[in-house]
Short mmCIF file of C-alpha atoms and ligand atoms in Angstrom, two decimals:
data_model
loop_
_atom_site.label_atom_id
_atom_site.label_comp_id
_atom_site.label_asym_id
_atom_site.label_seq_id
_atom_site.Cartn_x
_atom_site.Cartn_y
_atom_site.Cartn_z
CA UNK A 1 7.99 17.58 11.31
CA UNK A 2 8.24 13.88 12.82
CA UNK A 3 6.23 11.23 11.29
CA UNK A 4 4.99 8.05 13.10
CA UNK A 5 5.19 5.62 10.07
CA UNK A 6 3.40 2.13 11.29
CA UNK A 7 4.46 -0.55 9.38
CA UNK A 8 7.32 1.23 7.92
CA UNK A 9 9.80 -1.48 7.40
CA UNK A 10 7.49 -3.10 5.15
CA UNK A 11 6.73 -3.13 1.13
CA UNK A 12 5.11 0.66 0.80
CA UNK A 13 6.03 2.13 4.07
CA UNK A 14 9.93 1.68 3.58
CA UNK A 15 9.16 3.07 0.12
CA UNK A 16 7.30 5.77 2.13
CA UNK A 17 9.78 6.41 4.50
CA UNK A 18 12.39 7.32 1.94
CA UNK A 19 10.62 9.80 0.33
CA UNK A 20 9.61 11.73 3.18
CA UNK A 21 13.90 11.43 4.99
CA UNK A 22 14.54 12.80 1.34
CA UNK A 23 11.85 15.72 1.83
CA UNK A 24 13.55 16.42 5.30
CA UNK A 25 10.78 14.82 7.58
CA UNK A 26 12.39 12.82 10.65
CA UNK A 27 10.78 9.37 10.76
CA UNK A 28 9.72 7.42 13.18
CA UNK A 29 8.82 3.91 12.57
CA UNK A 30 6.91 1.19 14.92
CA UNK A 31 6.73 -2.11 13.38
CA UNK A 32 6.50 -5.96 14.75
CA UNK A 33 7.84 -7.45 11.75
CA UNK A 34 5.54 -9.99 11.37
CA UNK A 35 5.78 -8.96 7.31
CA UNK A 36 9.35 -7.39 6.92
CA UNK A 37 12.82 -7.77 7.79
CA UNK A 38 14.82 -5.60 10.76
CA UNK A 39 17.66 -5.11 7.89
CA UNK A 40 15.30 -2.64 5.86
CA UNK A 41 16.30 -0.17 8.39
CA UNK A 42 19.48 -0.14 7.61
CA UNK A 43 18.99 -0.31 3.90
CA UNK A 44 16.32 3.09 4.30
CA UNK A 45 19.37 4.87 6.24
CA UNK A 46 21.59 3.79 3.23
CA UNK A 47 19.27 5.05 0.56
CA UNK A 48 18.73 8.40 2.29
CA UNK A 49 21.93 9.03 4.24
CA UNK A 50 20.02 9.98 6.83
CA UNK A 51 18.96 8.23 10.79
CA UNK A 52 15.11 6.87 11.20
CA UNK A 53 14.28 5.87 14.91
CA UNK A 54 12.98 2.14 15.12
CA UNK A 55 10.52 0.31 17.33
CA UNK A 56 9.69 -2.90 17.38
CA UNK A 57 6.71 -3.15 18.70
CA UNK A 58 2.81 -4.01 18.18
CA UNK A 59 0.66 -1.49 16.99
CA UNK A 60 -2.52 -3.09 19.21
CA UNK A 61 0.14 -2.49 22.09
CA UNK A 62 -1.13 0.40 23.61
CA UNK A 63 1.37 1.03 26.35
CA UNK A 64 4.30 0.48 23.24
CA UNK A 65 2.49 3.42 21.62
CA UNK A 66 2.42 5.59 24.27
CA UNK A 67 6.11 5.05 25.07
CA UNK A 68 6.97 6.18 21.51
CA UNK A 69 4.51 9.16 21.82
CA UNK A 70 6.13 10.07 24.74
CA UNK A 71 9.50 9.51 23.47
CA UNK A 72 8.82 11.80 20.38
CA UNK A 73 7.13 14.45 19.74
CA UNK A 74 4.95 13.18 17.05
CA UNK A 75 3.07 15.32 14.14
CA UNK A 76 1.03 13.05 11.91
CA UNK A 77 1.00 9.38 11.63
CA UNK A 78 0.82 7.41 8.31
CA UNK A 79 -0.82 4.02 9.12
CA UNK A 80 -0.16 1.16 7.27
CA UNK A 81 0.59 -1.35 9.85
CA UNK A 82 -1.85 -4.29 9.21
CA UNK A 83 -2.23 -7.94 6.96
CA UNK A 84 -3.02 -7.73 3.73
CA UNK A 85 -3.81 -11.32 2.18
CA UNK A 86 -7.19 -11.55 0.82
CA UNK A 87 -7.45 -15.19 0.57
CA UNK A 88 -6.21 -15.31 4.11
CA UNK A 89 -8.55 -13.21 5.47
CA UNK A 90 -11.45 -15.30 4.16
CA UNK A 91 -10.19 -17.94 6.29
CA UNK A 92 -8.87 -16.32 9.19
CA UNK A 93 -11.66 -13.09 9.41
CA UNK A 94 -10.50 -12.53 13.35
CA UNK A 95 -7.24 -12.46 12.81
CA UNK A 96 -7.58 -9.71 10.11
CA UNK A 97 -10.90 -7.75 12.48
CA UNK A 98 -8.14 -8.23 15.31
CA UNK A 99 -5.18 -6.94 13.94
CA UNK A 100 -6.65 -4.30 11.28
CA UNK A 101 -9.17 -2.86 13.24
CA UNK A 102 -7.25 -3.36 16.82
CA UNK A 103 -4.76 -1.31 15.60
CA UNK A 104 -6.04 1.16 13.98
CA UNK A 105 -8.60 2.33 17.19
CA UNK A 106 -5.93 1.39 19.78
CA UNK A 107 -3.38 4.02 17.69
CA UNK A 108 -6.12 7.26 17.10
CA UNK A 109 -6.68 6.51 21.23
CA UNK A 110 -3.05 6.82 21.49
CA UNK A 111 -3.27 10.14 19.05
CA UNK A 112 -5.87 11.43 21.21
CA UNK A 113 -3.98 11.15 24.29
CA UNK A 114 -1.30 13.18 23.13
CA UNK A 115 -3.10 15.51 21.02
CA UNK A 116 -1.81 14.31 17.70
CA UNK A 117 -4.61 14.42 15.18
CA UNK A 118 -3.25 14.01 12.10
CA UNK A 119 -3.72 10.99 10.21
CA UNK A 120 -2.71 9.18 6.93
CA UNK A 121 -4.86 5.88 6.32
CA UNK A 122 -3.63 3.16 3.43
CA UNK A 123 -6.84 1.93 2.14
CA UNK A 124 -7.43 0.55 -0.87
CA UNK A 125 -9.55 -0.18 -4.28
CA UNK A 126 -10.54 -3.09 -2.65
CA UNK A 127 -13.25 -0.67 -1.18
CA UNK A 128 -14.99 -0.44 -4.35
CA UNK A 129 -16.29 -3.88 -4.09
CA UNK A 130 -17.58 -5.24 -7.33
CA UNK A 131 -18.41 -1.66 -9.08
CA UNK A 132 -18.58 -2.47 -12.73
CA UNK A 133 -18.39 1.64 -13.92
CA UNK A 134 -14.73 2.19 -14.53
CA UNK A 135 -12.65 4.18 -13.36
CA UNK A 136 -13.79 4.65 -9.71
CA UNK A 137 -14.16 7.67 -8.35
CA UNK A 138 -13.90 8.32 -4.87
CA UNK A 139 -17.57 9.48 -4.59
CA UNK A 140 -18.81 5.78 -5.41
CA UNK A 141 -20.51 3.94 -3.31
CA UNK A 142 -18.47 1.21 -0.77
CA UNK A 143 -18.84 -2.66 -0.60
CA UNK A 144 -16.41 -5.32 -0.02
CA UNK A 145 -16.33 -8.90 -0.92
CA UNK A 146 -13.72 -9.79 2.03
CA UNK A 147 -12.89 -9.76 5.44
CA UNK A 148 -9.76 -7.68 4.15
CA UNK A 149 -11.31 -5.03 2.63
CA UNK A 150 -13.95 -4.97 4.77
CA UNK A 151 -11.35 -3.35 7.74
CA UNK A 152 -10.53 -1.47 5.07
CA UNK A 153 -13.91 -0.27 4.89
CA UNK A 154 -14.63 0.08 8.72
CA UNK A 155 -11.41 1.76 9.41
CA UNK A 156 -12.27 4.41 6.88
CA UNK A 157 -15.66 4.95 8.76
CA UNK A 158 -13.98 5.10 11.68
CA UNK A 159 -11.79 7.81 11.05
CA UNK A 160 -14.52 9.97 9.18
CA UNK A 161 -16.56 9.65 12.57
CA UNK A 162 -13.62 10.69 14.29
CA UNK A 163 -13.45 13.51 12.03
CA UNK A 164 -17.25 14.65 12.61
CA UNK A 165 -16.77 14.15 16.00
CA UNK A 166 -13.68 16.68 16.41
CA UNK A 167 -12.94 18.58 13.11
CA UNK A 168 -8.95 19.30 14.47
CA UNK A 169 -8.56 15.66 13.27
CA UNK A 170 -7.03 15.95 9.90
CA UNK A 171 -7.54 12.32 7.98
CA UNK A 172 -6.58 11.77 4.69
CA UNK A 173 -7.76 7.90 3.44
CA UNK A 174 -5.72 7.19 0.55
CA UNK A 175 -7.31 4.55 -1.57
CA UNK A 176 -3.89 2.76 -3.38
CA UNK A 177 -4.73 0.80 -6.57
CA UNK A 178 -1.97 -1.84 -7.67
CA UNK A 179 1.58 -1.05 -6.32
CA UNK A 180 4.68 -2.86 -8.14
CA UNK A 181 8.19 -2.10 -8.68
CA UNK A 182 10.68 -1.59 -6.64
CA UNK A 183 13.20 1.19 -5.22
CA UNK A 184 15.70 2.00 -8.47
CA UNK A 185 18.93 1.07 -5.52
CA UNK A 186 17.20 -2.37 -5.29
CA UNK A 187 17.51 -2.31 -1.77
CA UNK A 188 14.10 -2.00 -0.69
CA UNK A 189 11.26 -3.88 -2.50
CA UNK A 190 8.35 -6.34 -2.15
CA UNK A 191 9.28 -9.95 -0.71
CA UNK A 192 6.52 -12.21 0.08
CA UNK A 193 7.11 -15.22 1.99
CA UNK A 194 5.89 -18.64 0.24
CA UNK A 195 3.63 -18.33 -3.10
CA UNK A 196 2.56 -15.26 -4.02
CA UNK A 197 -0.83 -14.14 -3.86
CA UNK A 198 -0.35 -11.00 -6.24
CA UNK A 199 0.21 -10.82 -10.01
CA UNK A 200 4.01 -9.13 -10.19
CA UNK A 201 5.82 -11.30 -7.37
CA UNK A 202 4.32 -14.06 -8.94
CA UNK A 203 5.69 -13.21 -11.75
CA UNK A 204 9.19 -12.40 -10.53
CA UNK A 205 9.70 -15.83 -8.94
CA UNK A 206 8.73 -17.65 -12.63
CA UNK A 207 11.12 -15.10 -14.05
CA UNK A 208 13.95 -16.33 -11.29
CA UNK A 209 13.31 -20.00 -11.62
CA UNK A 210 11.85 -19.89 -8.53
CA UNK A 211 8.50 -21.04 -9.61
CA UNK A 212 7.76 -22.75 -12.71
CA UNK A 213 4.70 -21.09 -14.55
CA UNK A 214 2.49 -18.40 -13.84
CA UNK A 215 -1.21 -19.01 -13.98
CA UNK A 216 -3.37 -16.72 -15.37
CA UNK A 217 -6.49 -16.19 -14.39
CA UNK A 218 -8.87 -15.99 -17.12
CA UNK A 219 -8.82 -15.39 -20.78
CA UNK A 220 -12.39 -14.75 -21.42
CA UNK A 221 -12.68 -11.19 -19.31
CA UNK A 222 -14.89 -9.05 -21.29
CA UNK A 223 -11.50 -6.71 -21.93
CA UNK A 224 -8.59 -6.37 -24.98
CA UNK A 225 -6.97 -9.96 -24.78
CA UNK A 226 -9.74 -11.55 -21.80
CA UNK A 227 -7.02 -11.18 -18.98
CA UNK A 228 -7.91 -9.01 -16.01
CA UNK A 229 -7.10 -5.78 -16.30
CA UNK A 230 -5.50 -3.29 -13.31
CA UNK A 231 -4.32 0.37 -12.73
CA UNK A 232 -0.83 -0.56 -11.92
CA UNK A 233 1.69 2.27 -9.74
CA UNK A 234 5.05 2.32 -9.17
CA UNK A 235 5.36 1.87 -5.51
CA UNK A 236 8.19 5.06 -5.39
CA UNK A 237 5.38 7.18 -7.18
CA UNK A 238 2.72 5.86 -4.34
CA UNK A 239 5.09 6.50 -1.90
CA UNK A 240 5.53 10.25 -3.32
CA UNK A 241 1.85 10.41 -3.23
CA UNK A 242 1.72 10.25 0.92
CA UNK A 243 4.50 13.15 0.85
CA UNK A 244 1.83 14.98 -1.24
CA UNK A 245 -0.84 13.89 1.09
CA UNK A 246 0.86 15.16 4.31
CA UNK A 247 1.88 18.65 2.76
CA UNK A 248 -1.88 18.70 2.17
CA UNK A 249 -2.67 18.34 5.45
CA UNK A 250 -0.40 21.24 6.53
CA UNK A 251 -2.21 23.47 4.28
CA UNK A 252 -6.20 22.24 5.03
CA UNK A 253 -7.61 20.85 7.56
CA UNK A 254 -10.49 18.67 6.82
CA UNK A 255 -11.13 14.58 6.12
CA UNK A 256 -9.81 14.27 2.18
CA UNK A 257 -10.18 10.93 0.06
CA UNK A 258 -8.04 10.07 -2.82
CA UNK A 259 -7.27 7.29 -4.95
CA UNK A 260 -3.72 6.94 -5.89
CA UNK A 261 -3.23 4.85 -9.12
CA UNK A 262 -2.47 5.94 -12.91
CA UNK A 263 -5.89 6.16 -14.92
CA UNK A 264 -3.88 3.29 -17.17
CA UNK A 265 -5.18 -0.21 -17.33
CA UNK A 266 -2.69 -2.56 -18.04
CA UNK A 267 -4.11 -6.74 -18.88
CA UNK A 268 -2.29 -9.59 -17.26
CA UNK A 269 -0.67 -10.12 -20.92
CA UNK A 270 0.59 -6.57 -20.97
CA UNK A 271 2.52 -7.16 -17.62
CA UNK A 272 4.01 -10.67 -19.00
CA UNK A 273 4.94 -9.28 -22.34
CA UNK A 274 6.42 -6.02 -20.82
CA UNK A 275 8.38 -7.88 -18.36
CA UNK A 276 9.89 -10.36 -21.17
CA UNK A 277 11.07 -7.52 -23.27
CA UNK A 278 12.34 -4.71 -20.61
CA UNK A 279 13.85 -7.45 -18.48
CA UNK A 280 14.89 -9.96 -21.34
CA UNK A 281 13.87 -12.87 -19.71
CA UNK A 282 11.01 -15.85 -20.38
CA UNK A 283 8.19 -15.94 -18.04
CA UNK A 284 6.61 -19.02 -18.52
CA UNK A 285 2.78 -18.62 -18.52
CA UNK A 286 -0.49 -20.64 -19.23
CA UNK A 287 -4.51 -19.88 -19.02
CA UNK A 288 -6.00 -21.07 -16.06
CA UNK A 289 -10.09 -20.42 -15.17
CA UNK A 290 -10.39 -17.45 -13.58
CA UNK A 291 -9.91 -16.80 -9.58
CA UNK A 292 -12.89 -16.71 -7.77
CA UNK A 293 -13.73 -12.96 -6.99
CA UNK A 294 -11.70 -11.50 -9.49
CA UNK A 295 -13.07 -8.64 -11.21
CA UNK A 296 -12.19 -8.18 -14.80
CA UNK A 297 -11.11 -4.14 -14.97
CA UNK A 298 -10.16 -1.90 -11.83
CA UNK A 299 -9.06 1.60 -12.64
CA UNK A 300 -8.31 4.61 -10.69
CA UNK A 301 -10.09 8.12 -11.51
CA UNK A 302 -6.83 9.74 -10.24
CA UNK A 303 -8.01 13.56 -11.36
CA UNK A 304 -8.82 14.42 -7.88
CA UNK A 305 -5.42 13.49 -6.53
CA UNK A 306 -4.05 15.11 -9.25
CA UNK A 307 -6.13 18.50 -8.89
CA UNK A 308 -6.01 18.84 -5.31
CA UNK A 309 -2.86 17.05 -4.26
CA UNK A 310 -0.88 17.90 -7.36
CA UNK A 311 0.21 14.31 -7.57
CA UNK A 312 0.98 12.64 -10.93
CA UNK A 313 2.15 9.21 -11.11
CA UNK A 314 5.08 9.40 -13.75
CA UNK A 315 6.54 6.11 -13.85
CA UNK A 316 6.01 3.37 -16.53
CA UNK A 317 5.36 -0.01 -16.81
CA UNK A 318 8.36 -0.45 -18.34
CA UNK A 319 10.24 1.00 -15.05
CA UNK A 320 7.68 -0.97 -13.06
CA UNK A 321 8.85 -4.50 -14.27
CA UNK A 322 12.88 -2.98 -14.62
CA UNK A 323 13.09 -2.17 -11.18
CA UNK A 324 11.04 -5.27 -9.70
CA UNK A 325 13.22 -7.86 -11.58
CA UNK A 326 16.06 -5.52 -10.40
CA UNK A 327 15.23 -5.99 -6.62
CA UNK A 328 14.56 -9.42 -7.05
CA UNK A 329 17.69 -10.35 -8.68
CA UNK A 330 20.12 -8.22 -6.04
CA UNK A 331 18.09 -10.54 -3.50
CA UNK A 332 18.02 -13.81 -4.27
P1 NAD B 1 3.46 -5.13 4.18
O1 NAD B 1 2.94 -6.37 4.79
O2 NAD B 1 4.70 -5.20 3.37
O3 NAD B 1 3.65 -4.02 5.32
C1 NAD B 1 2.85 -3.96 6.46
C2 NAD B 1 3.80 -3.90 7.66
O4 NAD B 1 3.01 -3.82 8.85
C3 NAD B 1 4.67 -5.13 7.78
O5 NAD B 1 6.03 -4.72 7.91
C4 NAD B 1 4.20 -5.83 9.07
O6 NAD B 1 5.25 -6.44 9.76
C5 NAD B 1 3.59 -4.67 9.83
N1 NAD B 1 2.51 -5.00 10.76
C6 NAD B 1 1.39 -5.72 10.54
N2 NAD B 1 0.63 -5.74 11.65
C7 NAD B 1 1.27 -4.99 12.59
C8 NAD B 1 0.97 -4.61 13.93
N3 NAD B 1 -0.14 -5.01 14.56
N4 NAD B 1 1.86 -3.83 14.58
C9 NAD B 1 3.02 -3.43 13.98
N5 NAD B 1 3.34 -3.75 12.72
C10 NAD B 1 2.46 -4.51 12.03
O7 NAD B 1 2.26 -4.51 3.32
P2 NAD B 1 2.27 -3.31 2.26
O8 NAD B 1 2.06 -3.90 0.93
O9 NAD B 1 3.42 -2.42 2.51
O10 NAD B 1 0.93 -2.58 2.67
C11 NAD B 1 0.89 -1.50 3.58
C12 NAD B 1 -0.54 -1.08 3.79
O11 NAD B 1 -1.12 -0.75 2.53
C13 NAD B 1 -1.43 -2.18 4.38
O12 NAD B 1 -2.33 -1.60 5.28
C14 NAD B 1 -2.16 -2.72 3.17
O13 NAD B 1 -3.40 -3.28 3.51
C15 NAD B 1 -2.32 -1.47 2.33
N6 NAD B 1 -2.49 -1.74 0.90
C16 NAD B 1 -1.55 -2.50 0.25
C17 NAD B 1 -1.72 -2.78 -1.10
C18 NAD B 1 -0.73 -3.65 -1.85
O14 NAD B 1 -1.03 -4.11 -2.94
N7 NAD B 1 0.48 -3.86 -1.34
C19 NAD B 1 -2.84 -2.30 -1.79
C20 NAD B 1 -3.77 -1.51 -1.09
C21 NAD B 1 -3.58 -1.25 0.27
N1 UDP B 2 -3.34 -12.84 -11.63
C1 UDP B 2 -3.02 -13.94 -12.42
N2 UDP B 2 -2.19 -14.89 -11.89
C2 UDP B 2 -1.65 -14.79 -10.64
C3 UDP B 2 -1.98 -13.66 -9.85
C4 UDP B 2 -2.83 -12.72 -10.38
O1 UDP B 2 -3.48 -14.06 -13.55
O2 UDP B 2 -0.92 -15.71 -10.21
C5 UDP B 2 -4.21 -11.79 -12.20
C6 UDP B 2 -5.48 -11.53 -11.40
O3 UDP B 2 -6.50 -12.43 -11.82
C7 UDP B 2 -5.75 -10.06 -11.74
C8 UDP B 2 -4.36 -9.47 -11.92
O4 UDP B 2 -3.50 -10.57 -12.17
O5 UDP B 2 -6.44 -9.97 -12.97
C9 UDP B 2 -3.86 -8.72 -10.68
O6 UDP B 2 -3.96 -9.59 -9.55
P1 UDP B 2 -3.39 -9.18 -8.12
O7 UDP B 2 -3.72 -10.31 -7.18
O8 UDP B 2 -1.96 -8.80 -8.26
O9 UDP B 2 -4.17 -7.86 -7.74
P2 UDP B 2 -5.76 -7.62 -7.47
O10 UDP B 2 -6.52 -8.74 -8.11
O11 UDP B 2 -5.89 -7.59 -6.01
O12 UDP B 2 -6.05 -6.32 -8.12
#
């Protein structure tokens, strides 16, 4: 089978991409890399041994996406082409509608043109809004308190009306909770540009001397120690999970929602002290009031994924924070 992976020379989909060369997919991969570097190519084909096809292109570029469909044969797309940054997206909400939701219609058009109707969606917890009954389950109710999560939100209603409209569309909207880590080969991991938004990057740089001290957010979280707690997953185990996802797909046909995290809730303290010890290095921290928006535990139900998709997450924490430093370090 040949994949369309959008996005796939950045932090997950490279991930993503090596998993499925290593289960004998061919890859395809259109990205504009306005998030990654052209190099990750190379570093994907030196992980797997094996030859992905690269475009760079926009995926809101509809006449780019129907030269790749008519250049390949394509099976089943795995979306996750789009910005990410929270904060951002409070300030720049077109932008995100733009580029999110732009995409996402301009590629199922494309899909639809050629008669490919199988699709992969990244969403995220985000979707869960401000739900205080931990874990989620993926029958809860949506909400979002941002412009980013609320194209996460729309995108997954589009594709569930694109679903009831024509049931040969196969969807599968996989709901990812906190990815870290890094590929073992430290080729391939997460690189933001400028200060980190997110928790373990953040961290990373402190650990490298890049940054001085990490902030955290809160001590007075009604949880263990007061820090915020998350369902953290190792980003090779997330990427396994779309592999999962797409042999699903083969099997059923049908609109599926999962959530892909651990079940575990790990506090901000846990990651700090974990990364000290595995890594045996200071991270230099100090309480700060919490972030506005911040919700003190998110957690992943991940029994359905686990029932129906067979997926497990497997990794630890403690190969979480090895393999992240690792990356970083082979980087600087
Ligand atoms: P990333 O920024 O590393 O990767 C996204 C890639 O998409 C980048 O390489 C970027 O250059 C590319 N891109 C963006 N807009 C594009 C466009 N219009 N056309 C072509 N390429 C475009 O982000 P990531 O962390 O790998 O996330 C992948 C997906 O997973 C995103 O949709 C994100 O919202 C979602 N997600 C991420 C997380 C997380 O914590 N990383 C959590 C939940 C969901
Ligand atoms: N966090 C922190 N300092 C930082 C970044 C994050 O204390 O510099 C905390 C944040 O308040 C949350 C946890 O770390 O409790 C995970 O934050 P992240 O932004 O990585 O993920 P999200 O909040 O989106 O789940």
């Amino acid at each position: 089978m040949k994949i369309l992976v959008t996005g796939g020379t950045g932090y997950i989909g490279s991930h993503t991409c090596v998993e499925l060369l290593n289960e004998g997919y061919e890859v395809v991969i259109i990205d504009n890399l306005y998030n990654s570097k052209i190099e990750t190519v190379d570093y994907i084909e030196k992980i797997t041994g094996k030859k992905v096809k690269f475009y760079k292109d926009d995926c809101c570029d509809k006449e780019a996406l129907r030269k790749i469909f008519k250049e390949n044969k394509i099976d089943a797309v795995i979306h996750f082409a789009g910005y990410k940054a929270v904060g951002e997206s409070v300030k720049l909400p077109l932008n995100y509608y733009h580029n999110n939701l732009g995409s996402a219609i301009i590629l199922c058009e494309v899909m639809k043109e050629f008669n490919c109707k199988n699709i992969i969606f990244s969403s995220s917890a985000t979707v869960y809004g401000n739900s205080k009954r931990v874990p989620f389950k993926e029958t809860y109710k949506l909400s979002t308190t941002n412009p980013y999560g609320t194209t996460k939100m729309f995108i997954e209603r589009i594709l569930t009306d694109l679903h009831i409209s024509d049931e040969d569309w196969n969807v599968v909207l996989l709901r990812y909770f906190n990815p870290i880590g890094a590929h073992p080969s430290g080729l391939i991991g997460e690189d933001p540009n400028g200060i980190p938004n997110n928790l373990m990057p953040y961290v990373v740089k402190v650990a490298t001397g890049e940054l001085e001290c990490l902030s955290i957010f809160g001590n007075d979280y009604p949880t263990k120690d007061g820090t915020g707690v998350r369902d953290y997953i190792h980003v090779v185990d997330l990427a396994v999970g779309h592999v999962k996802a797409l042999e699903k797909i083969q099997k059923d046909n049908g609109l599926f929602i999962y959530n892909l995290g651990t079940g575990e809730g790990y506090s901000v303290l846990d990651i700090v002290n974990t990364f000290e010890r595995v890594n045996k290095v200071k991270v230099n921290h100090k309480f700060a009031p919490r972030r506005k928006g911040d919700i003190a535990t998110c957690l992943a139900d991940p029994s359905k994924a686990e029932k129906e998709l067979n997926f497990k997450a497997t990794r630890t924490l403690e190969e979480m924070c090895r393999d992240a430093y690792n990356y970083a370090v082979k980087n600087r």
